[in-house]
Short mmCIF file of C-alpha atoms in Angstrom, two decimals:
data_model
loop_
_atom_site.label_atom_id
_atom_site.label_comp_id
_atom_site.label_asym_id
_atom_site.label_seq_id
_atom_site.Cartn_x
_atom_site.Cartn_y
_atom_site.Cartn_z
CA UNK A 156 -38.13 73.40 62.64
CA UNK A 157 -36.23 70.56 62.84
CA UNK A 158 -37.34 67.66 60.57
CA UNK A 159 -35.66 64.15 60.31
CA UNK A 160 -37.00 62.57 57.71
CA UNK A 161 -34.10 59.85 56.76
CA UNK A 162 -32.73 58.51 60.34
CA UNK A 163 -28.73 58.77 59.10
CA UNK A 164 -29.29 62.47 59.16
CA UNK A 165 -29.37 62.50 63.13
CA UNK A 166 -26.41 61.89 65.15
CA UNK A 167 -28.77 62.04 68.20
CA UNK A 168 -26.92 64.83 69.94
CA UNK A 169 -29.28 66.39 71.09
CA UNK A 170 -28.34 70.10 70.62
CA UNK A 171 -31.91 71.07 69.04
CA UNK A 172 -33.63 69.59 72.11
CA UNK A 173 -31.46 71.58 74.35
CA UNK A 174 -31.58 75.09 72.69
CA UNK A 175 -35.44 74.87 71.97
CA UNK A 176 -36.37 78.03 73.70
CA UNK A 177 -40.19 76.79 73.70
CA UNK A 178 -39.25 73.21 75.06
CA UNK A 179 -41.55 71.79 72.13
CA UNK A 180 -38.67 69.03 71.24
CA UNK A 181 -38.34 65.86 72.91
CA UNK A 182 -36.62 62.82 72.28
CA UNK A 183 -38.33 59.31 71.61
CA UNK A 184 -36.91 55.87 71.00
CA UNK A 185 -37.47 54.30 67.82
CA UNK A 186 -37.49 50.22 67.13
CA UNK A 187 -33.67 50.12 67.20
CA UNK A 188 -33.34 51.81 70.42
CA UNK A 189 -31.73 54.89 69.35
CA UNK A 190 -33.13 58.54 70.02
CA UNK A 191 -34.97 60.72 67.27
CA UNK A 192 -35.89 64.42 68.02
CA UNK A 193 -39.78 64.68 67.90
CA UNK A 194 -41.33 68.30 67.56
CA UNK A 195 -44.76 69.03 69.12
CA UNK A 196 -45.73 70.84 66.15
CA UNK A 197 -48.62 72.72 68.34
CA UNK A 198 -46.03 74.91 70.24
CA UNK A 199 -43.19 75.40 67.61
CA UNK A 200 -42.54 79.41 67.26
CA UNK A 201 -40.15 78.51 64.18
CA UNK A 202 -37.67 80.29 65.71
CA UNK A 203 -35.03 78.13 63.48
CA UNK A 204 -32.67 77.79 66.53
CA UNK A 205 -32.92 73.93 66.16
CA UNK A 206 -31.92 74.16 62.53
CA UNK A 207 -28.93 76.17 63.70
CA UNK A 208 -27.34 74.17 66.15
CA UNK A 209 -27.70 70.56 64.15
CA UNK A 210 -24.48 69.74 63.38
CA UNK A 211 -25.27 67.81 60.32
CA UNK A 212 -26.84 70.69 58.81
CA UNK A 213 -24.22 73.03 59.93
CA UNK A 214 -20.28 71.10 59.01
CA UNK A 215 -17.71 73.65 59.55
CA UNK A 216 -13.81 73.39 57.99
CA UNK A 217 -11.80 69.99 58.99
CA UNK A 218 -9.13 71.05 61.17
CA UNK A 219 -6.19 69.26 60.50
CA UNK A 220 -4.01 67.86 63.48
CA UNK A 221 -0.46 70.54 64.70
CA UNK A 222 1.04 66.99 66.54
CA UNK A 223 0.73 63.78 66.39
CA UNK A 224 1.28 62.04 69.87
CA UNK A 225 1.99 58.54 71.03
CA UNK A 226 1.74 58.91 75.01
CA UNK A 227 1.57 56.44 78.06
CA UNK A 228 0.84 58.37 81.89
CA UNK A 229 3.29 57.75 84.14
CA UNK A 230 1.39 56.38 86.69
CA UNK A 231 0.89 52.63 85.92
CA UNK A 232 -2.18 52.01 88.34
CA UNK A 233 -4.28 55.17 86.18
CA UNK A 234 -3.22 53.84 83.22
CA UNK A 235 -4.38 50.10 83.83
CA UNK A 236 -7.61 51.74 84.61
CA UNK A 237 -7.94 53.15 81.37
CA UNK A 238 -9.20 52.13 78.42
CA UNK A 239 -5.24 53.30 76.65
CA UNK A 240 -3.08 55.80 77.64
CA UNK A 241 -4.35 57.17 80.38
CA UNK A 242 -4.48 60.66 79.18
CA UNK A 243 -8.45 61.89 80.44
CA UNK A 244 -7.82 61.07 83.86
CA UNK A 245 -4.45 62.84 83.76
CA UNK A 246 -6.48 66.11 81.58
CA UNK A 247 -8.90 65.82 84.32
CA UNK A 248 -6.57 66.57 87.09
CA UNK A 249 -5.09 69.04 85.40
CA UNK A 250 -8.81 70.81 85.26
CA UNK A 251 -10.23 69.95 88.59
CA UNK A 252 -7.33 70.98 90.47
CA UNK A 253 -8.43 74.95 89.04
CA UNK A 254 -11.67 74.25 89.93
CA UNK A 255 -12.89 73.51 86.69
CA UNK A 256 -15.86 70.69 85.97
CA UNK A 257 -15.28 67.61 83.66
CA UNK A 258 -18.29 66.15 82.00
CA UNK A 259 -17.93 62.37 80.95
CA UNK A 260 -19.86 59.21 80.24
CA UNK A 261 -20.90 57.29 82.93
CA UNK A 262 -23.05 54.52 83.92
CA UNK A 263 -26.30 55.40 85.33
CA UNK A 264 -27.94 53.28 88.37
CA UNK A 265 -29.76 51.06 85.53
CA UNK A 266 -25.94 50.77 84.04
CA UNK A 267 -27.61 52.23 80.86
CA UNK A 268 -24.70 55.28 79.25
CA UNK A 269 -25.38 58.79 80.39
CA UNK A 270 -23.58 61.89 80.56
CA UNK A 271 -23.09 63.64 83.28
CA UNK A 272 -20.24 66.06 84.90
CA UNK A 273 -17.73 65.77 88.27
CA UNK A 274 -16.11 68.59 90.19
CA UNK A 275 -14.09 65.76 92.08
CA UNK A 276 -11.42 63.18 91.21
CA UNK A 277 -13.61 60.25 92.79
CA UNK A 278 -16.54 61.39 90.30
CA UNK A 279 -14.12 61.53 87.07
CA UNK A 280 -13.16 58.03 87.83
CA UNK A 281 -16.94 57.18 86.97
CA UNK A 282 -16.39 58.31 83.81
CA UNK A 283 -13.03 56.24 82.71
CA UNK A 284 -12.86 53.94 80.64
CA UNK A 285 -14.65 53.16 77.11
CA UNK A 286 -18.24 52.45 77.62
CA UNK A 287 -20.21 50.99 74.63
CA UNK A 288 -23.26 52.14 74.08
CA UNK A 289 -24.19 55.68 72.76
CA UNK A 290 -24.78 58.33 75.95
CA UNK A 291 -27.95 59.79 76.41
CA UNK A 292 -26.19 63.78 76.78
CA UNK A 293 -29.19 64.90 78.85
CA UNK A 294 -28.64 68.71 79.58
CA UNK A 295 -25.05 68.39 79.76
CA UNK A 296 -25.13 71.38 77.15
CA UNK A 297 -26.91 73.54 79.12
CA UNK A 298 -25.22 72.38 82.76
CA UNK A 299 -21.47 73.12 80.38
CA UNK A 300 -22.65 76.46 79.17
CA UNK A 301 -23.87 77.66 82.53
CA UNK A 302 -20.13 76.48 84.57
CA UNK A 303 -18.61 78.29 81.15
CA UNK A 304 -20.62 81.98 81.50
CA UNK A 305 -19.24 81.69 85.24
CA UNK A 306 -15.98 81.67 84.63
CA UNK A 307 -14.98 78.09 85.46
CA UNK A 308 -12.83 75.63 83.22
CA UNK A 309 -15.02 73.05 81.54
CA UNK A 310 -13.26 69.76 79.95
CA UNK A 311 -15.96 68.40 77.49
CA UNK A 312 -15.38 64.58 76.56
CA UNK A 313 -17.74 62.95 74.06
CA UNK A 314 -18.30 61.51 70.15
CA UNK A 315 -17.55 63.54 68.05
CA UNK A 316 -20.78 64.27 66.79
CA UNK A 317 -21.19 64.88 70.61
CA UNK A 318 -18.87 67.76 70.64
CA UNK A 319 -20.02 69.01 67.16
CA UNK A 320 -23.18 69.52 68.65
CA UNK A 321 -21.86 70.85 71.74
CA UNK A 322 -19.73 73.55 69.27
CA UNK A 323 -23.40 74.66 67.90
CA UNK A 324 -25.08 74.42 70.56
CA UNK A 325 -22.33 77.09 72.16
CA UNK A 326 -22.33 79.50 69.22
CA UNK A 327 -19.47 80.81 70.17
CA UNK A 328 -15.57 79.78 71.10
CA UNK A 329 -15.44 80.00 75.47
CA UNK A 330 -11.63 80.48 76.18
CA UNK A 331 -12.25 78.46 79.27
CA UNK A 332 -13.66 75.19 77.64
CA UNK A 333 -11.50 72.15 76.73
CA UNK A 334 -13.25 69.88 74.25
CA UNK A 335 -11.86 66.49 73.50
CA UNK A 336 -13.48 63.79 70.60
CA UNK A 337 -12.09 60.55 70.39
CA UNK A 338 -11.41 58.34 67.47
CA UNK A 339 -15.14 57.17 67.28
CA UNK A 340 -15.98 53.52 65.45
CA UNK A 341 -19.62 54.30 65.97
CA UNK A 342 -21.75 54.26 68.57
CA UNK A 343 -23.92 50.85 69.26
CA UNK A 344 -27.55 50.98 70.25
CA UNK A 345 -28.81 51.67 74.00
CA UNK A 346 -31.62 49.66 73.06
CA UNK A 347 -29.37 46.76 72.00
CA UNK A 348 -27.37 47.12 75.46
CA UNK A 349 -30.46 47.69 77.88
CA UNK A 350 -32.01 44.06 76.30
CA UNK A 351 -28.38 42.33 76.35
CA UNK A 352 -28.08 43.33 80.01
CA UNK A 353 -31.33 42.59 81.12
CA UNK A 354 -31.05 38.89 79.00
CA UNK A 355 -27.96 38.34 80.84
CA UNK A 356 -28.17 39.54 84.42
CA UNK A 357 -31.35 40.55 84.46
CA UNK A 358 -29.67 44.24 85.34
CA UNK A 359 -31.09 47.82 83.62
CA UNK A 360 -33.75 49.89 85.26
CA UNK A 361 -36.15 49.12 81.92
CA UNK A 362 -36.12 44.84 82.84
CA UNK A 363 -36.66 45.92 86.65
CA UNK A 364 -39.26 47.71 85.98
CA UNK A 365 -40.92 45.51 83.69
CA UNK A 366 -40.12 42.95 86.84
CA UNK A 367 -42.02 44.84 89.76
CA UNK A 368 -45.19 44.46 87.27
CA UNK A 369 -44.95 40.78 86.78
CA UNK A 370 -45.51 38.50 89.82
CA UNK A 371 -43.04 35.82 88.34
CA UNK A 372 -40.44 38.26 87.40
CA UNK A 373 -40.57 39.62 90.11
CA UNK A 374 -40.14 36.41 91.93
CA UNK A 375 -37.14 35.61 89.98
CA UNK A 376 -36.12 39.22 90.72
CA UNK A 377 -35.00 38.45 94.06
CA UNK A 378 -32.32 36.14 92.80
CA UNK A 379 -30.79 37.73 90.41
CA UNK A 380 -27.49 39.48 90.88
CA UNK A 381 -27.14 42.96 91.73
CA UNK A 382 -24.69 44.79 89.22
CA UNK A 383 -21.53 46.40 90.82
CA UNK A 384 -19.49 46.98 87.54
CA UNK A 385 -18.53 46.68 84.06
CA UNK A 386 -15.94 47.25 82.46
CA UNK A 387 -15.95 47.08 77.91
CA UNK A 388 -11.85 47.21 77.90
CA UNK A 389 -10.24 45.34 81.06
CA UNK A 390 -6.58 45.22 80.05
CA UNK A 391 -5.66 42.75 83.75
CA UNK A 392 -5.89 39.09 82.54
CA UNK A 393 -4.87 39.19 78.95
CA UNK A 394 -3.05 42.86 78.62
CA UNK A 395 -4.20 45.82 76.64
CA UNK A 396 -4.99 44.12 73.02
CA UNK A 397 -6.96 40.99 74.13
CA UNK A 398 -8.96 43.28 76.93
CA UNK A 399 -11.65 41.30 78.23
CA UNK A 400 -15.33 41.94 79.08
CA UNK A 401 -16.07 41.79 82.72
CA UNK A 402 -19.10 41.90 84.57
CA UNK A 403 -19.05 42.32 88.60
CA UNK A 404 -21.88 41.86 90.71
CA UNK A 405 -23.16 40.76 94.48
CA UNK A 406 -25.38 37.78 94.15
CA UNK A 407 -28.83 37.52 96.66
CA UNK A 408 -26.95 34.72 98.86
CA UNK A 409 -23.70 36.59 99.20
CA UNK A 410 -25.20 40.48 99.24
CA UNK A 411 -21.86 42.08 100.83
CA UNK A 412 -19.46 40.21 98.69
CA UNK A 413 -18.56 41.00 94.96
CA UNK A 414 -17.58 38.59 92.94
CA UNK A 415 -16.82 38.04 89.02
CA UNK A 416 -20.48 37.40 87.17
CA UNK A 417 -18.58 36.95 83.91
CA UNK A 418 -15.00 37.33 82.37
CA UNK A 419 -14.27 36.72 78.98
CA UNK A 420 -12.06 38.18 75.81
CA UNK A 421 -13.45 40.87 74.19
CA UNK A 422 -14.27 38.45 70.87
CA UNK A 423 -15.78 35.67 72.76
CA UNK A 424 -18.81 37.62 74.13
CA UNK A 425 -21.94 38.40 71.80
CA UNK A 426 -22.33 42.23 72.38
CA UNK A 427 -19.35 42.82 71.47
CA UNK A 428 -19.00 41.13 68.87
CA UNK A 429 -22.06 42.82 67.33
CA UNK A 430 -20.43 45.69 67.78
CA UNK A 431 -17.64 45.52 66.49
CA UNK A 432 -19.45 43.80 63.50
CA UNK A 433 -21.13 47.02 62.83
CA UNK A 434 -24.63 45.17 63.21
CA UNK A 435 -25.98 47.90 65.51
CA UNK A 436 -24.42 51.11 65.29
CA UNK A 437 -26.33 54.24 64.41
CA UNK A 438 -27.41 54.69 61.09
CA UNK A 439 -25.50 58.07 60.72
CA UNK A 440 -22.12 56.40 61.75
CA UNK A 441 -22.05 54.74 58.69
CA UNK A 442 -21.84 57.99 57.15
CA UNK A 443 -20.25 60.04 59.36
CA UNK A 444 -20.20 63.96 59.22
CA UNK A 445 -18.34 65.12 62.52
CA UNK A 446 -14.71 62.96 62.09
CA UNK A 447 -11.25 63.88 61.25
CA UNK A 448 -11.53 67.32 62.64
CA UNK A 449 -14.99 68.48 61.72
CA UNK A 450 -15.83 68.81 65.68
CA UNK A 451 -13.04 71.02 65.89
CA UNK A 452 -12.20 69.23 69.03
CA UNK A 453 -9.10 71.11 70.90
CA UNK A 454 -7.77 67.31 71.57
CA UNK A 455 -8.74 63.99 69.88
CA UNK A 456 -7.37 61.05 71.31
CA UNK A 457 -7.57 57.02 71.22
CA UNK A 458 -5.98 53.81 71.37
CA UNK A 459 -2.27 53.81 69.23
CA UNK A 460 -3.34 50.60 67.93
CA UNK A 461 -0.50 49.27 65.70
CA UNK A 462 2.10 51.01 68.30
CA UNK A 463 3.87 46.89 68.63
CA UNK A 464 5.04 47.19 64.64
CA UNK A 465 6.08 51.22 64.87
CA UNK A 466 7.39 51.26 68.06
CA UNK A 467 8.04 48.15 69.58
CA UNK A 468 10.17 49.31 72.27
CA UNK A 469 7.42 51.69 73.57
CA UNK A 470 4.55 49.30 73.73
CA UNK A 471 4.26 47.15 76.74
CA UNK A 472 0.79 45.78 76.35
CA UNK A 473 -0.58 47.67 78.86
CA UNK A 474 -1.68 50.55 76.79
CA UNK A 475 -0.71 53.51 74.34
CA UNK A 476 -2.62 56.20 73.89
CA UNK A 477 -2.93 58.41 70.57
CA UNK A 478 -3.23 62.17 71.11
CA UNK A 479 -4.11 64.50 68.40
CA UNK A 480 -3.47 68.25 69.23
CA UNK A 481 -5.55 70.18 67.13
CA UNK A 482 -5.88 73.60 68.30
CA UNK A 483 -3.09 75.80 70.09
CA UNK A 484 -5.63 75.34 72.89
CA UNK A 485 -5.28 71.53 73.01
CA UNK A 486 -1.70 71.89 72.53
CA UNK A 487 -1.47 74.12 75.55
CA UNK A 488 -3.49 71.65 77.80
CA UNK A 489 -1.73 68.40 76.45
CA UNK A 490 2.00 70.05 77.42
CA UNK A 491 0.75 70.50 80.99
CA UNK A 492 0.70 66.90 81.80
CA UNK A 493 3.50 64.37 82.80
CA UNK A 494 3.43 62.21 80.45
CA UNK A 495 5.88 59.58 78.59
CA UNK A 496 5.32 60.81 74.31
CA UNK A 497 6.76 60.07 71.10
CA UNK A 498 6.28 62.33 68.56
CA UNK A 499 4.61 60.16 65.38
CA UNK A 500 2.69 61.46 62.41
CA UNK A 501 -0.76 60.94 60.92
CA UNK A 502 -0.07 58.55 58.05
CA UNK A 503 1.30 56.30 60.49
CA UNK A 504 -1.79 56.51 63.06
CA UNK A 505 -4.16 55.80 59.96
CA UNK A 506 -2.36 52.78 59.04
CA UNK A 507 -3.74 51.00 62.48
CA UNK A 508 -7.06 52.69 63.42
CA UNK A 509 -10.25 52.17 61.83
CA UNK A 510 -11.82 54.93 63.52
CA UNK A 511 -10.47 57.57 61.34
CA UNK A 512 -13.04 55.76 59.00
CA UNK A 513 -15.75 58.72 57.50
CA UNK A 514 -17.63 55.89 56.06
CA UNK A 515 -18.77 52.38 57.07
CA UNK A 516 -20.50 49.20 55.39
CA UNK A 517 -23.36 48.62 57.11
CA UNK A 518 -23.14 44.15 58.23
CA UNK A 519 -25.44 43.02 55.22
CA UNK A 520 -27.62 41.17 58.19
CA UNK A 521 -28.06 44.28 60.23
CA UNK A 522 -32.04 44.08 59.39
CA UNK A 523 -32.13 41.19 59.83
CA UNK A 524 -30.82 41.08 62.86
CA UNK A 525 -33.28 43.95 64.50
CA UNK A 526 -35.62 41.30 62.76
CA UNK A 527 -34.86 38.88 64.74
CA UNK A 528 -34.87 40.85 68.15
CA UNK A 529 -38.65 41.42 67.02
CA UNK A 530 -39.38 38.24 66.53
CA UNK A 531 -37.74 37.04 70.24
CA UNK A 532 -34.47 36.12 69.49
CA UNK A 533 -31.93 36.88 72.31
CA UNK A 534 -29.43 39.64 71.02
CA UNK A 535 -26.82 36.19 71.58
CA UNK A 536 -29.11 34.42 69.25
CA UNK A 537 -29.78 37.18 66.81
CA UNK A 538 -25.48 38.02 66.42
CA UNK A 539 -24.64 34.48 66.01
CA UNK A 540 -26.91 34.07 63.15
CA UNK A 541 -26.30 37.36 61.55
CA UNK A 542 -22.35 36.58 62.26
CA UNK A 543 -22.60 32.38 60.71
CA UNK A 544 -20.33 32.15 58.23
CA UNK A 545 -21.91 30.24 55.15
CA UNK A 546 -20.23 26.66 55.18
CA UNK A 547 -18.48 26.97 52.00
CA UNK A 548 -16.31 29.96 53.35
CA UNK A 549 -15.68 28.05 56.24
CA UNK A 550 -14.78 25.02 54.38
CA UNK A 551 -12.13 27.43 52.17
CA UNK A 552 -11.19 29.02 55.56
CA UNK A 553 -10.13 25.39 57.04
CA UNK A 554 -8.33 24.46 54.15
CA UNK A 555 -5.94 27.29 54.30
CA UNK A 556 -5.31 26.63 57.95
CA UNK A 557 -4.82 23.08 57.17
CA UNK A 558 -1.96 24.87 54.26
CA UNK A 559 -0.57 26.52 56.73
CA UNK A 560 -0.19 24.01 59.09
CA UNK A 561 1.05 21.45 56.59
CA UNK A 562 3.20 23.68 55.08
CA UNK A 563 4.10 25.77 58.01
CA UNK A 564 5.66 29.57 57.85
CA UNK A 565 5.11 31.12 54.34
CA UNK A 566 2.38 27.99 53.51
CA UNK A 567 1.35 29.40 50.28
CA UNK A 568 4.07 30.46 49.04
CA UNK A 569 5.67 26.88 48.76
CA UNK A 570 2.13 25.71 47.59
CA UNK A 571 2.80 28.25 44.81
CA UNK A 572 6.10 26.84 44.52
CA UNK A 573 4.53 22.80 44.29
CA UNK A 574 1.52 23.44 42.38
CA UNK A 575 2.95 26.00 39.96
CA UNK A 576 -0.43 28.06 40.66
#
């Protein structure tokens, strides 16, 4: 049976919940909003089957990369729409239009992260785009494994601990299934999201709830806007590499109108700069098991950050997408698509992108931080404390600005020069 007894030993895929052929495993939320298998003890047959399909207790071979891609889809509009390169949407096509299934990450109608699958181009479109909160996979094993025993082409996206676990949960290799990981920095906490949305919009099915039992919030209910989208990476007002966090919403006074609830670069808004402070990721990304091939993933790809210094010419700010082919499968489905590439090699992609990263530091404030949720703190509040910078760093930060300034290009090197230091 399984039996988590240190939290960064569960990825929180969900594969033991899925294959439990008693349906005696459930998943609960713990105090930092992430999901922890919980056994009902009472009708466990200890058949092992959870044990079996975890894959943190289960790490096959790494399989290393056959090519090394930098790609950009040909169609400008799909690729402004995505996160990179446009190269899911483009996969997708290629799958759907044999009457295959995709299963993706969407946002569910509390815009909380769920998984779910399309068999149209109008439902993939849902699922495009990087979304920043780990997915609650629901049965998406079981609804993949059922479209794969009848024949039809599945394309699996996900974490890849997401398609580790999908690989056990399968127990075997379905020619017909297409799974793609991407170059993962960890996955922040639902928790954490549901309580920043419903702080700032007052959006998430959790805070509505929670409304429609309190006459005054659900007074101020009625005011608040309705969400119509989000988008993590918006690449239209400042290009692909200063993407912007937008919010999109119809307000209570303006109902068939959308309008802009909130715009800003990626590092001037609080979530995401938690995130990508690592103060609330999982506590197995940290550590992670299921990277750099582990998944055995047919296709891996990502952002090519770093493409502006090794390829200048083929970077126009509005996205370049890394592809690793690591199967003859992925291979196979990559050359199908129309797509502008560059061949490039792994040293190069691992020069730019942290997510190749197995291990993590933990932000030295991340309990403090959940601390100060606890204790009321908005998760704006909480990240700007945890993220202060003591005043004598910032006093040694200003100082070399002010070098460089005085000094101008190459600063310190001429204050080496002057000061003989």
């Amino acid at each position: 049976m399984i039996h988590i007894t240190e939290k960064h030993d569960c990825c929180g895929c969900s594969a033991c919940v899925q294959r439990c052929p008693s349906k005696c495993i459930s998943l609960e939320e713990d105090e930092e909003g992430f999901l922890y298998p919980h056994v009902d003890v009472g009708n466990c047959i200890d058949c092992g089957l959870c044990e079996r399909v975890c894959p943190w207790l289960n790490r096959p071979e790494k399989l290393p990369p056959q090519e090394v891609l930098a790609v950009k889809n040909r169609d400008e509009a799909e690729r402004m729409a995505s996160s990179s390169g446009g190269v899911f949407i483009a996969l997708a096509r290629e799958v759907l239009g044999r009457g295959g299934v995709v299963f993706g990450a969407v946002f569910d109608s509390g815009w909380e992260v769920a998984h779910a699958y399309a068999e149209t181009l109008e439902g993939v479109k849902a699922m495009m785009g990087s979304k920043y909160a780990q997915s609650c996979i629901g049965s998406s094993y079981r609804d993949a494994e059922a479209f794969l025993k009848q024949g039809r082409e599945v394309l699996f996206t996900g974490s890849p601990c997401q398609i580790a676990g999908l690989r056990q949960f399968l127990r075997k290799d379905y020619p017909n299934l297409l799974a793609v990981d991407f170059l993962c920095h960890g996955v922040p906490s639902p928790g954490v999201w549901r309580r920043y949305l419903g702080e700032a919009f007052g959006a998430g099915a959790a805070f509505r709830a929670a409304a429609g039992k309190n006459t005054v919030l659900s007074q101020s209910l009625n005011s608040l806007p309705v969400l119509t989208g989000i988008e993590f990476r918006d690449k239209k007002s400042f290009g692909w590499k200063k993407y912007s966090f937008v919010v999109r919403g119809r307000s209570a006074a303006k109902a068939d109108k959308n309008s802009v609830l909130l715009s800003v670069r990626h590092y001037e808004n609080a979530y995401m700069l938690g995130f990508l402070s690592d103060i609330y990721l999982r506590p197995s990304c940290y550590s992670c098991k299921c990277k750099n091939g582990v998944s055995h993933s047919d296709l891996t790809i990502a952002d090519y950050w770093g493409i502006d210094r090794l390829m200048p010419d083929f970077d126009d700010d509005k996205g370049v997408g890394l592809v690793l082919a690591n199967t003859d499968k992925g291979t196979e489905a990559f050359g199908r698509l129309d797509m502008e590439v560059r061949k490039s090699s792994l040293d190069d992609a691992r020069r730019f992108n942290g997510g190749f990263n197995e291990h993590l530091a933990a932000h030295p404030k991340r309990e403090t931080f959940f601390r100060l949720l606890a204790e009321g703190h908005t998760v704006k509040q909480a990240v700007g404390i945890c993220r202060r910078i003591p005043l004598a760093k910032r006093a040694a930060s200003m100082a070399r600005r002010a070098a460089y300034a005085l000094l101008g290009k190459g600063g310190f090197g001429k204050l080496k020069r002057i000061t003989g230091k």
